[in-house]
Amino acid sequence: MSHFSIQNGVLHADSVALPAIADTYGTPTYVYSKTALMQNFGAYADACAGRDALVCYAMKANSNLAILDLLAREGAGFDIVSGGELLRVIAAGGDPGKTIFSGVGKTVDEMKLALEKNILCFNVESIPELHRLNEVAAGMDKRARVSLRVNPNVDAKTHPYIATGLKANKFGVAFDDALETYRAAAALSHLDVVGIDCHIGSQLLDDSPLLEALDKLIELIDALGKEGIDLHHLDIGGGLGVNYGAEGDKPPVPVGEYLGRLFKRIDAWRADKYDGRPIKVIFEPGRSIVADTGVLLTKIEFLKPGAEKNFAIVDAAMNDLMRPTLYQAWMGVQPVTPRAGEQLAYDVVGPICESGDWLARERALAVEPGDLLAIMTAGAYGMTMASNYNTRGRAAEVMVDGDQVHLIRQRENPADLFSLESTLS
Ligand SMILES: *Cc1c(COP(=O)(O)O)cnc(C)c1O
């Protein structure tokens, strides 16, 4: 069920009317629903109940401290991709002991920080990274727990920018090189080889590529066991998609169904080969936890009719929400107070000096200047990808909890934006 719905002719987030939020906090503003967040995380938590499983929220999807705090309280771990994200986990009261560190380019300083904080595991993506991590750990007289990110070479059938599990990708260790890479890792003095992981792509609507990847991981775990390398966990990554609402879009497989199939396969394998001895299972969902918890609230500044196209120029722009221009992503546009009357086809664009500055194209809308629009399903990869291009302060963020509204990030002032800069004198 959507937590953003029209009630009495006005779009609400749970029971709060969005115009009230625009009045208080201005626009553009990201608006999130706490209930939606709890429900999305709950779907994972319920499917994992009673198992040795850990849901490590991939916080690059949305790393606001309020969101991290709420998820940490529900028992979430975190999947981080930088030292900065680890500092966010800690600032939000999350547990570094439930945090895994992904990414192809970890620096020495990031490794040191993560070892100091005693994170659960490094998801290592290459042999040079193994050597660097071993050296850093040795220098600190510590041991680093590692998992290898394996590239199972399955086609996730998604947008090329968000497909990560194919051979031609920069991510992970090639499936055919995995055994050798594990042997190299096991031979290093300050590493404990504890797991295997993969992440094949994002916005997957069907779970068959994920189950195919699982089979590849299982094959490797068995082969490694024969060599005396026993893994304690299996991490299948994130990637489950959401419904952005475009016409003809196929809905994603529900979380419970996907996890049900995955655990069934794992249980059968463990029963068959390991006398039923379980293996810890880790997930790294990002988008499926936060995407539909948020909208970007924006105001129409001008309408500009054209010979070929009509433009609705809004106060949000590509710097606030990159997905449309970066991935040619389709995002829903909902007038906050829908009007009767004739609809025209509009491109919804921002004020930035780039032709790529659009949020939606060819949408039938009946709107007037000053109207509010909600860009739907904007909770993932929205605010975290925002920039200050054109010296635009980033949007405010608020979270609705029932009938309460909490400001969870203040709008940036222009003065904040150049406060770290200095002239030559
Ligand atoms: C981005 C990312 C995720 C999360 O992907 P979603 O599609 O948002 O679920 C998980 N793991 C890794 C390694 C990632 O880079």
Short mmCIF file of N, CA and C in Angstrom, two decimals, residues 54-222:
data_model
loop_
_atom_site.label_atom_id
_atom_site.label_comp_id
_atom_site.label_asym_id
_atom_site.label_seq_id
_atom_site.Cartn_x
_atom_site.Cartn_y
_atom_site.Cartn_z
N LEU A 54 21.25 -11.50 8.44
CA LEU A 54 21.46 -10.10 8.77
C LEU A 54 21.13 -9.25 7.55
N VAL A 55 20.29 -8.25 7.77
CA VAL A 55 19.94 -7.32 6.69
C VAL A 55 20.82 -6.09 6.85
N CYS A 56 21.79 -5.96 5.95
CA CYS A 56 22.70 -4.81 5.98
C CYS A 56 22.20 -3.79 4.97
N TYR A 57 21.50 -2.79 5.48
CA TYR A 57 20.92 -1.77 4.61
C TYR A 57 22.04 -1.05 3.83
N ALA A 58 21.92 -1.04 2.51
CA ALA A 58 22.91 -0.36 1.65
C ALA A 58 22.63 1.13 1.70
N MET A 59 23.35 1.80 2.59
CA MET A 59 22.96 3.16 2.96
C MET A 59 23.26 4.19 1.89
N LYS A 60 23.96 3.82 0.82
CA LYS A 60 24.16 4.81 -0.23
C LYS A 60 22.82 5.18 -0.88
N ALA A 61 21.80 4.34 -0.70
CA ALA A 61 20.48 4.66 -1.25
C ALA A 61 19.87 5.88 -0.56
N ASN A 62 20.09 5.98 0.74
CA ASN A 62 19.61 7.13 1.51
C ASN A 62 20.24 7.07 2.88
N SER A 63 21.15 7.99 3.17
CA SER A 63 21.95 7.85 4.38
C SER A 63 21.62 8.89 5.44
N ASN A 64 20.44 9.48 5.36
CA ASN A 64 20.06 10.43 6.41
C ASN A 64 20.12 9.76 7.79
N LEU A 65 20.65 10.47 8.77
CA LEU A 65 20.85 9.87 10.09
C LEU A 65 19.54 9.38 10.70
N ALA A 66 18.45 10.07 10.44
CA ALA A 66 17.17 9.65 11.02
C ALA A 66 16.77 8.28 10.47
N ILE A 67 17.03 8.07 9.19
CA ILE A 67 16.69 6.78 8.58
C ILE A 67 17.60 5.68 9.14
N LEU A 68 18.89 5.99 9.26
CA LEU A 68 19.83 4.99 9.80
C LEU A 68 19.46 4.65 11.24
N ASP A 69 19.12 5.67 12.01
CA ASP A 69 18.77 5.44 13.41
C ASP A 69 17.55 4.52 13.53
N LEU A 70 16.52 4.83 12.74
CA LEU A 70 15.30 4.01 12.81
C LEU A 70 15.59 2.56 12.42
N LEU A 71 16.41 2.38 11.38
CA LEU A 71 16.71 1.02 10.94
C LEU A 71 17.59 0.30 11.96
N ALA A 72 18.56 1.03 12.52
CA ALA A 72 19.43 0.41 13.52
C ALA A 72 18.60 -0.10 14.71
N ARG A 73 17.61 0.68 15.11
CA ARG A 73 16.75 0.27 16.23
C ARG A 73 15.97 -0.99 15.91
N GLU A 74 15.72 -1.22 14.61
CA GLU A 74 15.01 -2.44 14.21
C GLU A 74 15.96 -3.62 14.04
N GLY A 75 17.25 -3.38 14.29
CA GLY A 75 18.21 -4.48 14.21
C GLY A 75 19.00 -4.54 12.92
N ALA A 76 18.84 -3.52 12.06
CA ALA A 76 19.55 -3.56 10.78
C ALA A 76 21.05 -3.44 10.99
N GLY A 77 21.80 -4.10 10.11
CA GLY A 77 23.20 -3.79 9.91
C GLY A 77 23.29 -2.86 8.71
N PHE A 78 24.51 -2.54 8.32
CA PHE A 78 24.69 -1.58 7.22
C PHE A 78 25.73 -2.05 6.23
N ASP A 79 25.48 -1.76 4.97
CA ASP A 79 26.46 -1.97 3.91
C ASP A 79 26.97 -0.58 3.54
N ILE A 80 28.27 -0.37 3.76
CA ILE A 80 28.86 0.94 3.50
C ILE A 80 29.81 0.86 2.31
N VAL A 81 30.06 2.00 1.69
CA VAL A 81 31.00 2.04 0.56
C VAL A 81 32.04 3.14 0.74
N SER A 82 32.14 3.70 1.96
CA SER A 82 33.18 4.70 2.22
C SER A 82 33.37 4.85 3.72
N GLY A 83 34.50 5.46 4.08
CA GLY A 83 34.73 5.76 5.49
C GLY A 83 33.70 6.74 6.01
N GLY A 84 33.30 7.66 5.16
CA GLY A 84 32.28 8.63 5.56
C GLY A 84 30.99 7.94 5.95
N GLU A 85 30.62 6.91 5.20
CA GLU A 85 29.39 6.19 5.55
C GLU A 85 29.54 5.47 6.89
N LEU A 86 30.74 4.98 7.19
CA LEU A 86 30.94 4.34 8.49
C LEU A 86 30.75 5.36 9.62
N LEU A 87 31.27 6.56 9.40
CA LEU A 87 31.09 7.60 10.43
C LEU A 87 29.61 7.94 10.59
N ARG A 88 28.85 7.88 9.51
CA ARG A 88 27.40 8.09 9.62
C ARG A 88 26.73 6.99 10.45
N VAL A 89 27.13 5.73 10.19
CA VAL A 89 26.56 4.62 10.96
C VAL A 89 26.76 4.88 12.45
N ILE A 90 28.00 5.27 12.80
CA ILE A 90 28.33 5.47 14.21
C ILE A 90 27.56 6.68 14.76
N ALA A 91 27.51 7.76 13.97
CA ALA A 91 26.78 8.96 14.43
C ALA A 91 25.31 8.66 14.66
N ALA A 92 24.77 7.71 13.89
CA ALA A 92 23.34 7.38 14.02
C ALA A 92 23.10 6.32 15.09
N GLY A 93 24.17 5.87 15.75
CA GLY A 93 23.98 4.84 16.78
C GLY A 93 23.92 3.42 16.22
N GLY A 94 24.32 3.25 14.96
CA GLY A 94 24.36 1.90 14.37
C GLY A 94 25.57 1.13 14.90
N ASP A 95 25.56 -0.16 14.66
CA ASP A 95 26.58 -1.05 15.20
C ASP A 95 27.63 -1.37 14.13
N PRO A 96 28.89 -0.90 14.32
CA PRO A 96 29.93 -1.26 13.35
C PRO A 96 30.09 -2.77 13.25
N GLY A 97 29.80 -3.48 14.33
CA GLY A 97 29.90 -4.94 14.33
C GLY A 97 28.88 -5.61 13.42
N LYS A 98 27.92 -4.82 12.93
CA LYS A 98 26.96 -5.35 11.95
C LYS A 98 27.14 -4.66 10.61
N THR A 99 28.35 -4.10 10.39
CA THR A 99 28.57 -3.31 9.19
C THR A 99 29.55 -4.01 8.26
N ILE A 100 29.21 -4.04 6.99
CA ILE A 100 30.11 -4.62 5.99
C ILE A 100 30.52 -3.51 5.02
N PHE A 101 31.73 -3.63 4.50
CA PHE A 101 32.34 -2.54 3.73
C PHE A 101 32.55 -3.03 2.30
N SER A 102 31.76 -2.49 1.37
CA SER A 102 31.86 -2.85 -0.05
C SER A 102 32.58 -1.76 -0.81
N GLY A 103 32.92 -2.04 -2.05
CA GLY A 103 33.49 -1.01 -2.93
C GLY A 103 34.86 -1.39 -3.46
N VAL A 104 35.16 -0.95 -4.67
CA VAL A 104 36.39 -1.39 -5.35
C VAL A 104 37.62 -0.57 -4.97
N GLY A 105 37.46 0.55 -4.29
CA GLY A 105 38.61 1.45 -4.13
C GLY A 105 38.89 1.89 -2.71
N LYS A 106 38.83 0.96 -1.76
CA LYS A 106 39.02 1.36 -0.35
C LYS A 106 40.44 1.90 -0.13
N THR A 107 40.53 3.04 0.52
CA THR A 107 41.84 3.64 0.78
C THR A 107 42.43 3.07 2.08
N VAL A 108 43.73 3.31 2.27
CA VAL A 108 44.38 2.87 3.50
C VAL A 108 43.68 3.48 4.71
N ASP A 109 43.38 4.77 4.64
CA ASP A 109 42.73 5.42 5.78
C ASP A 109 41.36 4.81 6.07
N GLU A 110 40.63 4.49 5.02
CA GLU A 110 39.31 3.88 5.23
C GLU A 110 39.45 2.50 5.87
N MET A 111 40.44 1.75 5.42
CA MET A 111 40.66 0.42 6.01
C MET A 111 41.02 0.54 7.49
N LYS A 112 41.88 1.52 7.80
CA LYS A 112 42.29 1.72 9.20
C LYS A 112 41.07 2.04 10.07
N LEU A 113 40.28 2.97 9.59
CA LEU A 113 39.09 3.37 10.35
C LEU A 113 38.18 2.16 10.59
N ALA A 114 37.96 1.39 9.53
CA ALA A 114 37.05 0.25 9.64
C ALA A 114 37.62 -0.82 10.59
N LEU A 115 38.93 -1.00 10.57
CA LEU A 115 39.54 -1.97 11.49
C LEU A 115 39.48 -1.47 12.93
N GLU A 116 39.72 -0.17 13.11
CA GLU A 116 39.60 0.42 14.45
C GLU A 116 38.21 0.20 15.01
N LYS A 117 37.21 0.37 14.17
CA LYS A 117 35.83 0.26 14.63
C LYS A 117 35.35 -1.18 14.64
N ASN A 118 36.22 -2.08 14.18
CA ASN A 118 35.93 -3.52 14.26
C ASN A 118 34.65 -3.91 13.49
N ILE A 119 34.61 -3.53 12.22
CA ILE A 119 33.44 -3.87 11.41
C ILE A 119 33.34 -5.38 11.21
N LEU A 120 32.15 -5.79 10.79
CA LEU A 120 31.89 -7.23 10.63
C LEU A 120 32.75 -7.84 9.54
N CYS A 121 32.86 -7.16 8.40
CA CYS A 121 33.53 -7.79 7.27
C CYS A 121 33.86 -6.78 6.17
N PHE A 122 34.99 -7.01 5.52
CA PHE A 122 35.33 -6.26 4.31
C PHE A 122 34.92 -7.11 3.11
N ASN A 123 34.14 -6.54 2.23
CA ASN A 123 33.83 -7.22 0.98
C ASN A 123 34.89 -6.82 -0.04
N VAL A 124 35.86 -7.71 -0.25
CA VAL A 124 37.03 -7.38 -1.04
C VAL A 124 36.77 -7.69 -2.52
N GLU A 125 37.28 -6.80 -3.37
CA GLU A 125 36.94 -6.93 -4.79
C GLU A 125 38.12 -7.24 -5.70
N SER A 126 39.36 -7.31 -5.14
CA SER A 126 40.51 -7.60 -6.01
C SER A 126 41.68 -8.12 -5.20
N ILE A 127 42.67 -8.70 -5.88
CA ILE A 127 43.88 -9.20 -5.20
C ILE A 127 44.71 -8.05 -4.62
N PRO A 128 44.93 -6.96 -5.36
CA PRO A 128 45.67 -5.85 -4.73
C PRO A 128 44.98 -5.34 -3.46
N GLU A 129 43.66 -5.36 -3.45
CA GLU A 129 42.96 -4.92 -2.24
C GLU A 129 43.21 -5.88 -1.08
N LEU A 130 43.27 -7.18 -1.37
CA LEU A 130 43.59 -8.17 -0.32
C LEU A 130 44.94 -7.86 0.30
N HIS A 131 45.92 -7.58 -0.56
CA HIS A 131 47.27 -7.30 -0.06
C HIS A 131 47.30 -6.01 0.75
N ARG A 132 46.62 -4.99 0.25
CA ARG A 132 46.60 -3.74 1.01
C ARG A 132 45.96 -3.94 2.37
N LEU A 133 44.84 -4.65 2.40
CA LEU A 133 44.13 -4.85 3.66
C LEU A 133 44.99 -5.66 4.63
N ASN A 134 45.67 -6.67 4.12
CA ASN A 134 46.54 -7.50 4.96
C ASN A 134 47.64 -6.65 5.59
N GLU A 135 48.23 -5.78 4.79
CA GLU A 135 49.31 -4.92 5.30
C GLU A 135 48.79 -3.95 6.35
N VAL A 136 47.65 -3.34 6.07
CA VAL A 136 47.08 -2.38 7.02
C VAL A 136 46.76 -3.09 8.33
N ALA A 137 46.16 -4.28 8.24
CA ALA A 137 45.81 -5.03 9.46
C ALA A 137 47.07 -5.41 10.22
N ALA A 138 48.10 -5.85 9.49
CA ALA A 138 49.36 -6.24 10.14
C ALA A 138 49.95 -5.04 10.89
N GLY A 139 49.90 -3.88 10.23
CA GLY A 139 50.45 -2.66 10.85
C GLY A 139 49.72 -2.28 12.13
N MET A 140 48.47 -2.71 12.25
CA MET A 140 47.68 -2.38 13.45
C MET A 140 47.64 -3.55 14.41
N ASP A 141 48.34 -4.63 14.03
CA ASP A 141 48.33 -5.86 14.83
C ASP A 141 46.90 -6.37 15.03
N LYS A 142 46.16 -6.35 13.93
CA LYS A 142 44.77 -6.83 13.97
C LYS A 142 44.57 -7.84 12.85
N ARG A 143 43.43 -8.51 12.87
CA ARG A 143 43.06 -9.38 11.77
C ARG A 143 41.80 -8.80 11.13
N ALA A 144 41.75 -8.89 9.81
CA ALA A 144 40.57 -8.37 9.10
C ALA A 144 39.74 -9.54 8.60
N ARG A 145 38.43 -9.47 8.89
CA ARG A 145 37.52 -10.48 8.34
C ARG A 145 37.19 -10.09 6.91
N VAL A 146 37.31 -11.04 5.99
CA VAL A 146 37.05 -10.72 4.59
C VAL A 146 36.08 -11.70 3.95
N SER A 147 35.38 -11.14 2.99
CA SER A 147 34.54 -11.90 2.08
C SER A 147 35.01 -11.48 0.70
N LEU A 148 34.94 -12.35 -0.28
CA LEU A 148 35.29 -11.93 -1.63
C LEU A 148 34.02 -11.66 -2.41
N ARG A 149 34.01 -10.51 -3.06
CA ARG A 149 32.88 -10.23 -3.95
C ARG A 149 33.14 -10.93 -5.27
N VAL A 150 32.31 -11.90 -5.54
CA VAL A 150 32.47 -12.71 -6.73
C VAL A 150 31.50 -12.21 -7.79
N ASN A 151 31.98 -12.22 -8.99
CA ASN A 151 31.15 -11.78 -10.10
C ASN A 151 30.58 -13.02 -10.79
N PRO A 152 29.32 -13.33 -10.52
CA PRO A 152 28.78 -14.61 -10.99
C PRO A 152 28.46 -14.62 -12.49
N ASN A 153 28.67 -13.50 -13.15
CA ASN A 153 28.42 -13.40 -14.60
C ASN A 153 27.00 -13.80 -14.98
N VAL A 154 26.05 -13.30 -14.20
CA VAL A 154 24.65 -13.50 -14.62
C VAL A 154 24.11 -12.15 -15.08
N ASP A 155 23.23 -12.21 -16.05
CA ASP A 155 22.68 -10.99 -16.63
C ASP A 155 21.47 -10.56 -15.81
N ALA A 156 21.61 -9.43 -15.15
CA ALA A 156 20.52 -8.95 -14.29
C ALA A 156 19.40 -8.30 -15.11
N LYS A 157 19.62 -8.11 -16.39
CA LYS A 157 18.60 -7.54 -17.29
C LYS A 157 18.04 -6.24 -16.76
N THR A 158 18.94 -5.32 -16.42
CA THR A 158 18.49 -4.02 -15.95
C THR A 158 19.27 -2.96 -16.70
N HIS A 159 19.15 -1.70 -16.30
CA HIS A 159 19.86 -0.63 -16.99
C HIS A 159 21.38 -0.86 -16.92
N PRO A 160 22.12 -0.64 -18.03
CA PRO A 160 23.56 -0.92 -18.02
C PRO A 160 24.32 -0.21 -16.90
N TYR A 161 23.89 0.98 -16.49
CA TYR A 161 24.62 1.67 -15.41
C TYR A 161 24.43 1.00 -14.06
N ILE A 162 23.40 0.18 -13.91
CA ILE A 162 23.17 -0.43 -12.60
C ILE A 162 23.26 -1.95 -12.66
N ALA A 163 23.76 -2.50 -13.79
CA ALA A 163 24.06 -3.93 -13.86
C ALA A 163 25.52 -4.07 -13.45
N THR A 164 25.79 -4.94 -12.47
CA THR A 164 27.14 -4.99 -11.92
C THR A 164 27.72 -6.40 -11.93
N GLY A 165 26.95 -7.38 -12.37
CA GLY A 165 27.40 -8.77 -12.22
C GLY A 165 27.90 -9.41 -13.50
N LEU A 166 28.18 -8.60 -14.53
CA LEU A 166 28.67 -9.18 -15.78
C LEU A 166 30.18 -9.06 -15.86
N LYS A 167 30.78 -9.90 -16.70
CA LYS A 167 32.24 -9.93 -16.81
C LYS A 167 32.83 -8.57 -17.14
N ALA A 168 32.09 -7.79 -17.95
CA ALA A 168 32.63 -6.52 -18.42
C ALA A 168 32.60 -5.43 -17.36
N ASN A 169 32.19 -5.78 -16.12
CA ASN A 169 32.05 -4.80 -15.07
C ASN A 169 33.33 -4.62 -14.25
N LYS A 170 33.43 -3.43 -13.61
CA LYS A 170 34.61 -3.21 -12.76
C LYS A 170 34.49 -3.93 -11.42
N PHE A 171 33.31 -4.48 -11.13
CA PHE A 171 33.07 -5.01 -9.79
C PHE A 171 33.48 -6.47 -9.63
N GLY A 172 33.97 -6.80 -8.46
CA GLY A 172 34.13 -8.19 -8.07
C GLY A 172 35.26 -8.93 -8.74
N VAL A 173 35.43 -10.18 -8.28
CA VAL A 173 36.44 -11.09 -8.80
C VAL A 173 35.72 -12.02 -9.78
N ALA A 174 36.32 -12.23 -10.95
CA ALA A 174 35.67 -13.09 -11.96
C ALA A 174 35.43 -14.48 -11.38
N PHE A 175 34.30 -15.05 -11.71
CA PHE A 175 33.92 -16.36 -11.18
C PHE A 175 35.05 -17.38 -11.38
N ASP A 176 35.63 -17.36 -12.56
CA ASP A 176 36.67 -18.34 -12.89
C ASP A 176 37.96 -18.13 -12.10
N ASP A 177 38.15 -16.94 -11.57
CA ASP A 177 39.36 -16.66 -10.78
C ASP A 177 39.11 -16.77 -9.28
N ALA A 178 37.88 -17.09 -8.91
CA ALA A 178 37.51 -16.99 -7.50
C ALA A 178 38.30 -17.96 -6.62
N LEU A 179 38.41 -19.22 -7.03
CA LEU A 179 39.10 -20.20 -6.18
C LEU A 179 40.54 -19.77 -5.91
N GLU A 180 41.19 -19.35 -6.97
CA GLU A 180 42.58 -18.93 -6.83
C GLU A 180 42.70 -17.71 -5.92
N THR A 181 41.76 -16.80 -6.06
CA THR A 181 41.79 -15.59 -5.23
C THR A 181 41.55 -15.96 -3.76
N TYR A 182 40.65 -16.91 -3.52
CA TYR A 182 40.43 -17.37 -2.14
C TYR A 182 41.69 -18.00 -1.56
N ARG A 183 42.39 -18.78 -2.38
CA ARG A 183 43.64 -19.40 -1.88
C ARG A 183 44.63 -18.31 -1.50
N ALA A 184 44.71 -17.28 -2.35
CA ALA A 184 45.63 -16.17 -2.06
C ALA A 184 45.23 -15.49 -0.75
N ALA A 185 43.94 -15.30 -0.56
CA ALA A 185 43.46 -14.63 0.66
C ALA A 185 43.77 -15.47 1.89
N ALA A 186 43.53 -16.77 1.76
CA ALA A 186 43.71 -17.67 2.91
C ALA A 186 45.18 -17.73 3.32
N ALA A 187 46.08 -17.45 2.37
CA ALA A 187 47.52 -17.53 2.67
C ALA A 187 48.04 -16.26 3.35
N LEU A 188 47.23 -15.23 3.40
CA LEU A 188 47.72 -13.97 3.98
C LEU A 188 47.58 -13.99 5.50
N SER A 189 48.61 -13.44 6.15
CA SER A 189 48.75 -13.64 7.60
C SER A 189 47.69 -12.96 8.45
N HIS A 190 47.19 -11.81 8.00
CA HIS A 190 46.31 -11.03 8.88
C HIS A 190 44.87 -10.94 8.38
N LEU A 191 44.49 -11.91 7.54
CA LEU A 191 43.11 -11.95 7.06
C LEU A 191 42.43 -13.22 7.56
N ASP A 192 41.17 -13.08 7.93
CA ASP A 192 40.32 -14.25 8.19
C ASP A 192 39.28 -14.31 7.09
N VAL A 193 39.35 -15.38 6.32
CA VAL A 193 38.41 -15.52 5.21
C VAL A 193 37.11 -16.10 5.75
N VAL A 194 36.06 -15.27 5.76
CA VAL A 194 34.83 -15.70 6.43
C VAL A 194 33.62 -15.80 5.51
N GLY A 195 33.67 -15.15 4.34
CA GLY A 195 32.42 -15.13 3.58
C GLY A 195 32.60 -15.01 2.09
N ILE A 196 31.47 -14.98 1.43
CA ILE A 196 31.42 -14.77 -0.02
C ILE A 196 30.24 -13.83 -0.28
N ASP A 197 30.41 -12.94 -1.24
CA ASP A 197 29.29 -12.04 -1.54
C ASP A 197 29.23 -11.77 -3.03
N CYS A 198 28.07 -11.26 -3.43
CA CYS A 198 27.91 -10.77 -4.80
C CYS A 198 26.83 -9.68 -4.76
N HIS A 199 26.80 -8.91 -5.80
CA HIS A 199 25.72 -7.92 -5.95
C HIS A 199 25.61 -7.72 -7.46
N ILE A 200 24.57 -8.26 -8.04
CA ILE A 200 24.58 -8.37 -9.51
C ILE A 200 23.94 -7.19 -10.22
N GLY A 201 23.30 -6.31 -9.48
CA GLY A 201 22.70 -5.17 -10.15
C GLY A 201 21.55 -4.64 -9.33
N SER A 202 20.89 -3.65 -9.86
CA SER A 202 19.86 -2.95 -9.10
C SER A 202 18.56 -2.90 -9.90
N GLN A 203 17.48 -2.62 -9.20
CA GLN A 203 16.15 -2.51 -9.82
C GLN A 203 15.80 -3.81 -10.57
N LEU A 204 16.08 -4.96 -9.94
CA LEU A 204 15.71 -6.26 -10.51
C LEU A 204 14.25 -6.52 -10.14
N LEU A 205 13.44 -6.81 -11.13
CA LEU A 205 12.01 -7.01 -10.88
C LEU A 205 11.70 -8.49 -10.69
N ASP A 206 12.61 -9.30 -11.18
CA ASP A 206 12.41 -10.74 -11.14
C ASP A 206 13.55 -11.31 -10.30
N ASP A 207 13.28 -12.34 -9.51
CA ASP A 207 14.36 -12.87 -8.67
C ASP A 207 15.15 -13.99 -9.33
N SER A 208 14.82 -14.34 -10.59
CA SER A 208 15.55 -15.48 -11.16
C SER A 208 17.05 -15.20 -11.34
N PRO A 209 17.47 -13.98 -11.73
CA PRO A 209 18.93 -13.77 -11.78
C PRO A 209 19.59 -13.88 -10.40
N LEU A 210 18.86 -13.48 -9.36
CA LEU A 210 19.41 -13.56 -8.00
C LEU A 210 19.56 -15.03 -7.57
N LEU A 211 18.56 -15.85 -7.92
CA LEU A 211 18.64 -17.27 -7.56
C LEU A 211 19.71 -17.97 -8.38
N GLU A 212 19.90 -17.49 -9.61
CA GLU A 212 20.98 -18.03 -10.45
C GLU A 212 22.34 -17.69 -9.82
N ALA A 213 22.47 -16.46 -9.34
CA ALA A 213 23.71 -16.05 -8.68
C ALA A 213 23.93 -16.87 -7.41
N LEU A 214 22.84 -17.13 -6.67
CA LEU A 214 22.95 -17.96 -5.46
C LEU A 214 23.54 -19.32 -5.79
N ASP A 215 23.06 -19.93 -6.87
CA ASP A 215 23.58 -21.24 -7.27
C ASP A 215 25.08 -21.19 -7.54
N LYS A 216 25.53 -20.09 -8.14
CA LYS A 216 26.96 -19.94 -8.42
C LYS A 216 27.74 -19.83 -7.10
N LEU A 217 27.21 -19.09 -6.15
CA LEU A 217 27.89 -18.95 -4.86
C LEU A 217 27.96 -20.29 -4.14
N ILE A 218 26.86 -21.03 -4.20
CA ILE A 218 26.81 -22.35 -3.55
C ILE A 218 27.88 -23.27 -4.14
N GLU A 219 27.99 -23.23 -5.45
CA GLU A 219 28.99 -24.05 -6.13
C GLU A 219 30.41 -23.72 -5.60
N LEU A 220 30.68 -22.43 -5.45
CA LEU A 220 32.00 -22.02 -4.97
C LEU A 220 32.21 -22.41 -3.50
N ILE A 221 31.17 -22.23 -2.69
CA ILE A 221 31.32 -22.57 -1.26
C ILE A 221 31.65 -24.06 -1.12
N ASP A 222 30.99 -24.89 -1.89
CA ASP A 222 31.28 -26.33 -1.85
C ASP A 222 32.72 -26.61 -2.28
#
